[in-house]
PDB file of C-alpha atoms in Angstrom:
ATOM      1  CA  MET A   1      15.550  24.411  -1.149  1.00 72.00           C
ATOM      2  CA  SER A   2      15.267  21.137   0.560  1.00 84.00           C
ATOM      3  CA  LYS A   3      14.464  22.668   3.761  1.00 91.00           C
ATOM      4  CA  ARG A   4      11.709  24.910   2.029  1.00 94.00           C
ATOM      5  CA  LEU A   5      10.412  21.087   0.506  1.00 95.00           C
ATOM      6  CA  THR A   6      10.259  19.383   4.092  1.00 94.00           C
ATOM      7  CA  LYS A   7       8.384  22.404   5.473  1.00 94.00           C
ATOM      8  CA  GLU A   8       5.573  21.987   2.507  1.00 95.00           C
ATOM      9  CA  LEU A   9       5.439  18.727   2.700  1.00 93.00           C
ATOM     10  CA  GLY A  10       4.577  19.049   6.242  1.00 94.00           C
ATOM     11  CA  LYS A  11       1.689  21.522   5.275  1.00 93.00           C
ATOM     12  CA  ILE A  12      -0.197  19.588   3.123  1.00 94.00           C
ATOM     13  CA  ALA A  13       0.180  16.526   5.421  1.00 92.00           C
ATOM     14  CA  LYS A  14      -1.702  18.572   7.935  1.00 93.00           C
ATOM     15  CA  LYS A  15      -4.674  19.604   5.955  1.00 90.00           C
ATOM     16  CA  GLU A  16      -5.658  15.820   5.510  1.00 86.00           C
ATOM     17  CA  LEU A  17      -6.556  15.935   1.994  1.00 92.00           C
ATOM     18  CA  ASP A  18      -8.813  13.283   0.818  1.00 94.00           C
ATOM     19  CA  TRP A  19      -8.187  13.834  -3.162  1.00 97.00           C
ATOM     20  CA  VAL A  20      -4.564  14.052  -3.375  1.00 96.00           C
ATOM     21  CA  THR A  21      -1.484  11.641  -1.972  1.00 96.00           C
ATOM     22  CA  ILE A  22       1.550  13.184  -2.735  1.00 96.00           C
ATOM     23  CA  GLY A  23       5.329  12.670  -1.227  1.00 95.00           C
ATOM     24  CA  PRO A  24       8.963  12.187  -2.520  1.00 96.00           C
ATOM     25  CA  HIS A  25       9.783   9.593  -4.912  1.00 96.00           C
ATOM     26  CA  ASN A  26      12.218   7.282  -4.618  1.00 95.00           C
ATOM     27  CA  ASP A  27      13.293   9.157  -1.334  1.00 91.00           C
ATOM     28  CA  ASN A  28      14.165  12.102  -3.689  1.00 94.00           C
ATOM     29  CA  LEU A  29      13.109  15.638  -2.162  1.00 93.00           C
ATOM     30  CA  GLN A  30      13.717  16.998  -5.653  1.00 95.00           C
ATOM     31  CA  HIS A  31      10.846  14.609  -7.581  1.00 97.00           C
ATOM     32  CA  TRP A  32       7.616  14.145  -5.962  1.00 97.00           C
ATOM     33  CA  ARG A  33       4.987  11.976  -7.107  1.00 98.00           C
ATOM     34  CA  ALA A  34       0.982  13.174  -6.365  1.00 97.00           C
ATOM     35  CA  ASN A  35      -1.980  10.654  -7.022  1.00 98.00           C
ATOM     36  CA  ILE A  36      -5.126  13.015  -8.037  1.00 98.00           C
ATOM     37  CA  SER A  37      -8.598  11.527  -7.785  1.00 98.00           C
ATOM     38  CA  GLY A  38     -10.547  13.468 -10.368  1.00 97.00           C
ATOM     39  CA  PRO A  39     -13.355  15.693  -8.742  1.00 97.00           C
ATOM     40  CA  ALA A  40     -16.935  14.740  -7.993  1.00 96.00           C
ATOM     41  CA  SER A  41     -19.451  15.844 -11.384  1.00 94.00           C
ATOM     42  CA  SER A  42     -16.683  16.140 -13.817  1.00 97.00           C
ATOM     43  CA  PRO A  43     -15.475  13.505 -16.617  1.00 97.00           C
ATOM     44  CA  TYR A  44     -12.453  12.742 -14.905  1.00 98.00           C
ATOM     45  CA  GLU A  45     -14.790  11.542 -11.484  1.00 97.00           C
ATOM     46  CA  GLY A  46     -13.478   8.117 -10.428  1.00 97.00           C
ATOM     47  CA  GLY A  47     -10.082   8.217 -12.178  1.00 98.00           C
ATOM     48  CA  THR A  48      -6.856   8.422 -10.068  1.00 98.00           C
ATOM     49  CA  PHE A  49      -4.095  10.235 -11.771  1.00 98.00           C
ATOM     50  CA  ILE A  50      -0.689  10.041 -11.723  1.00 98.00           C
ATOM     51  CA  VAL A  51       1.076  13.599 -11.652  1.00 98.00           C
ATOM     52  CA  ASP A  52       5.271  14.123 -11.404  1.00 97.00           C
ATOM     53  CA  PHE A  53       6.344  16.959  -9.722  1.00 97.00           C
ATOM     54  CA  ILE A  54      10.091  18.207 -10.710  1.00 96.00           C
ATOM     55  CA  PHE A  55      11.687  20.893  -8.235  1.00 96.00           C
ATOM     56  CA  PRO A  56      14.083  22.899 -10.440  1.00 95.00           C
ATOM     57  CA  ALA A  57      17.154  23.432  -8.131  1.00 93.00           C
ATOM     58  CA  ASP A  58      16.140  27.261  -7.907  1.00 93.00           C
ATOM     59  CA  TYR A  59      12.788  26.513  -6.409  1.00 95.00           C
ATOM     60  CA  PRO A  60      10.563  28.521  -5.465  1.00 94.00           C
ATOM     61  CA  PHE A  61      12.208  31.251  -7.645  1.00 94.00           C
ATOM     62  CA  LYS A  62      11.521  28.928 -10.648  1.00 93.00           C
ATOM     63  CA  CYS A  63       7.957  26.689 -10.712  1.00 92.00           C
ATOM     64  CA  PRO A  64       8.378  22.759 -10.361  1.00 94.00           C
ATOM     65  CA  GLU A  65       7.601  21.361 -13.310  1.00 94.00           C
ATOM     66  CA  ILE A  66       4.618  19.291 -13.763  1.00 95.00           C
ATOM     67  CA  LYS A  67       3.827  16.434 -15.551  1.00 96.00           C
ATOM     68  CA  PHE A  68       0.955  13.942 -15.771  1.00 98.00           C
ATOM     69  CA  LEU A  69       1.691  10.292 -15.970  1.00 98.00           C
ATOM     70  CA  THR A  70      -1.561   9.085 -16.300  1.00 98.00           C
ATOM     71  CA  LYS A  71      -3.345   9.444 -19.898  1.00 98.00           C
ATOM     72  CA  ILE A  72      -5.800  11.770 -19.841  1.00 98.00           C
ATOM     73  CA  TYR A  73      -8.074  14.068 -22.538  1.00 98.00           C
ATOM     74  CA  HIS A  74      -8.139  17.515 -21.302  1.00 97.00           C
ATOM     75  CA  PRO A  75      -7.653  20.405 -23.902  1.00 97.00           C
ATOM     76  CA  ASN A  76      -4.879  21.814 -20.981  1.00 95.00           C
ATOM     77  CA  ILE A  77      -2.761  18.507 -21.053  1.00 96.00           C
ATOM     78  CA  LYS A  78      -0.528  17.275 -23.741  1.00 96.00           C
ATOM     79  CA  THR A  79      -2.174  13.358 -24.542  1.00 96.00           C
ATOM     80  CA  ASP A  80       1.219  12.201 -25.815  1.00 96.00           C
ATOM     81  CA  THR A  81       3.577  13.177 -22.763  1.00 96.00           C
ATOM     82  CA  GLY A  82       1.438  14.766 -20.155  1.00 96.00           C
ATOM     83  CA  GLU A  83       2.813  18.419 -19.815  1.00 93.00           C
ATOM     84  CA  ILE A  84       0.491  21.243 -18.783  1.00 92.00           C
ATOM     85  CA  CYS A  85      -0.677  24.508 -20.464  1.00 82.00           C
ATOM     86  CA  ALA A  86       2.793  26.339 -19.491  1.00 72.00           C
ATOM     87  CA  ASP A  87       0.410  29.336 -18.622  1.00 74.00           C
ATOM     88  CA  ILE A  88      -1.851  27.588 -15.886  1.00 75.00           C
ATOM     89  CA  ILE A  89       1.163  27.447 -13.940  1.00 82.00           C
ATOM     90  CA  ASN A  90       4.068  29.607 -14.675  1.00 81.00           C
ATOM     91  CA  SER A  91       3.112  32.668 -16.301  1.00 79.00           C
ATOM     92  CA  ASN A  92       1.586  33.426 -12.360  1.00 83.00           C
ATOM     93  CA  TRP A  93       4.454  31.934 -10.647  1.00 91.00           C
ATOM     94  CA  ALA A  94       6.279  33.656  -7.708  1.00 91.00           C
ATOM     95  CA  PRO A  95       8.225  32.753  -4.934  1.00 92.00           C
ATOM     96  CA  THR A  96       5.484  32.722  -2.047  1.00 92.00           C
ATOM     97  CA  LEU A  97       3.263  30.416  -3.969  1.00 93.00           C
ATOM     98  CA  ASP A  98       4.059  26.577  -2.852  1.00 95.00           C
ATOM     99  CA  VAL A  99       3.089  22.802  -4.211  1.00 95.00           C
ATOM    100  CA  TYR A 100      -0.443  23.048  -2.321  1.00 95.00           C
ATOM    101  CA  HIS A 101      -1.415  26.218  -4.816  1.00 94.00           C
ATOM    102  CA  CYS A 102      -0.099  23.676  -7.858  1.00 95.00           C
ATOM    103  CA  LEU A 103      -2.458  21.060  -6.144  1.00 95.00           C
ATOM    104  CA  GLU A 104      -5.387  23.329  -6.219  1.00 94.00           C
ATOM    105  CA  THR A 105      -4.534  24.299  -9.833  1.00 93.00           C
ATOM    106  CA  LEU A 106      -4.332  20.960 -11.003  1.00 95.00           C
ATOM    107  CA  GLN A 107      -7.271  20.290  -8.852  1.00 95.00           C
ATOM    108  CA  SER A 108      -9.095  23.261 -10.841  1.00 94.00           C
ATOM    109  CA  MET A 109      -8.293  22.267 -14.254  1.00 94.00           C
ATOM    110  CA  LEU A 110      -9.972  18.539 -13.905  1.00 97.00           C
ATOM    111  CA  LEU A 111     -13.224  20.177 -12.498  1.00 96.00           C
ATOM    112  CA  ASN A 112     -13.381  22.972 -15.020  1.00 94.00           C
ATOM    113  CA  PRO A 113     -11.611  22.388 -18.439  1.00 95.00           C
ATOM    114  CA  SER A 114     -11.028  25.262 -20.651  1.00 92.00           C
ATOM    115  CA  ALA A 115     -10.861  25.857 -24.175  1.00 93.00           C
ATOM    116  CA  ASP A 116      -8.341  28.787 -23.297  1.00 88.00           C
ATOM    117  CA  SER A 117      -4.740  28.148 -23.579  1.00 82.00           C
ATOM    118  CA  PRO A 118      -5.247  24.843 -24.748  1.00 92.00           C
ATOM    119  CA  VAL A 119      -2.520  22.406 -26.028  1.00 94.00           C
ATOM    120  CA  GLU A 120      -4.457  20.008 -27.296  1.00 96.00           C
ATOM    121  CA  ALA A 121      -6.177  22.869 -30.030  1.00 96.00           C
ATOM    122  CA  GLN A 122      -8.709  19.639 -31.338  1.00 97.00           C
ATOM    123  CA  ILE A 123     -10.131  18.508 -27.630  1.00 98.00           C
ATOM    124  CA  ALA A 124     -10.212  22.687 -26.220  1.00 97.00           C
ATOM    125  CA  THR A 125     -12.674  23.162 -30.044  1.00 97.00           C
ATOM    126  CA  GLN A 126     -14.557  19.983 -28.686  1.00 98.00           C
ATOM    127  CA  LEU A 127     -15.005  21.050 -25.296  1.00 97.00           C
ATOM    128  CA  ARG A 128     -15.975  24.154 -26.415  1.00 97.00           C
ATOM    129  CA  ASP A 129     -19.020  23.012 -29.589  1.00 97.00           C
ATOM    130  CA  ASP A 130     -20.168  19.803 -27.981  1.00 98.00           C
ATOM    131  CA  TYR A 131     -19.311  19.962 -24.322  1.00 97.00           C
ATOM    132  CA  ASP A 132     -21.116  16.163 -24.261  1.00 98.00           C
ATOM    133  CA  ALA A 133     -18.706  14.486 -27.040  1.00 98.00           C
ATOM    134  CA  PHE A 134     -15.714  15.550 -24.689  1.00 98.00           C
ATOM    135  CA  ALA A 135     -17.197  14.540 -21.585  1.00 98.00           C
ATOM    136  CA  ALA A 136     -18.056  11.284 -23.216  1.00 98.00           C
ATOM    137  CA  THR A 137     -14.640  10.971 -24.480  1.00 98.00           C
ATOM    138  CA  ALA A 138     -12.858  12.071 -20.890  1.00 98.00           C
ATOM    139  CA  LYS A 139     -14.718   9.929 -18.959  1.00 98.00           C
ATOM    140  CA  LYS A 140     -14.236   7.113 -21.588  1.00 98.00           C
ATOM    141  CA  TRP A 141     -10.304   7.883 -21.014  1.00 98.00           C
ATOM    142  CA  THR A 142     -10.370   8.403 -17.354  1.00 98.00           C
ATOM    143  CA  ALA A 143     -11.941   4.563 -17.047  1.00 98.00           C
ATOM    144  CA  GLU A 144      -9.471   2.964 -19.662  1.00 97.00           C
ATOM    145  CA  HIS A 145      -6.362   4.842 -18.063  1.00 98.00           C
ATOM    146  CA  ALA A 146      -6.972   6.051 -14.270  1.00 97.00           C
ATOM    147  CA  SER A 147      -9.055   3.254 -13.069  1.00 86.00           C
TER     148      SER A 147
END
């Protein structure tokens, strides 16, 4: 696993991504921390979200546990724990996928919140029924928690 994670870290570094920084937390290769910038034209624009990646011993056969440490108003992320909807990463996981795939998925989640398979039903309902109110609250939370 550590050889695979080291290789993935190098692959991500070569991409020179301007919207995320990621690497081992406290020199622990099984625990990474990412700082993800909220995408432009989304309610999360201007925010930086801290996200934990915990890699199980049998990674890549099992996906990493991913959790937002920064409080976020999103239908697919638990507001109290930061856990993301299991379906988003877990259900389609395969050993051929990697951390970069997870990062792209998280960026896509921020750009296109989905009312399908929510972990926060009230936020999903608001997203579906009153996007402007959803976006206003998401922007407010981003300013309060992710700046």
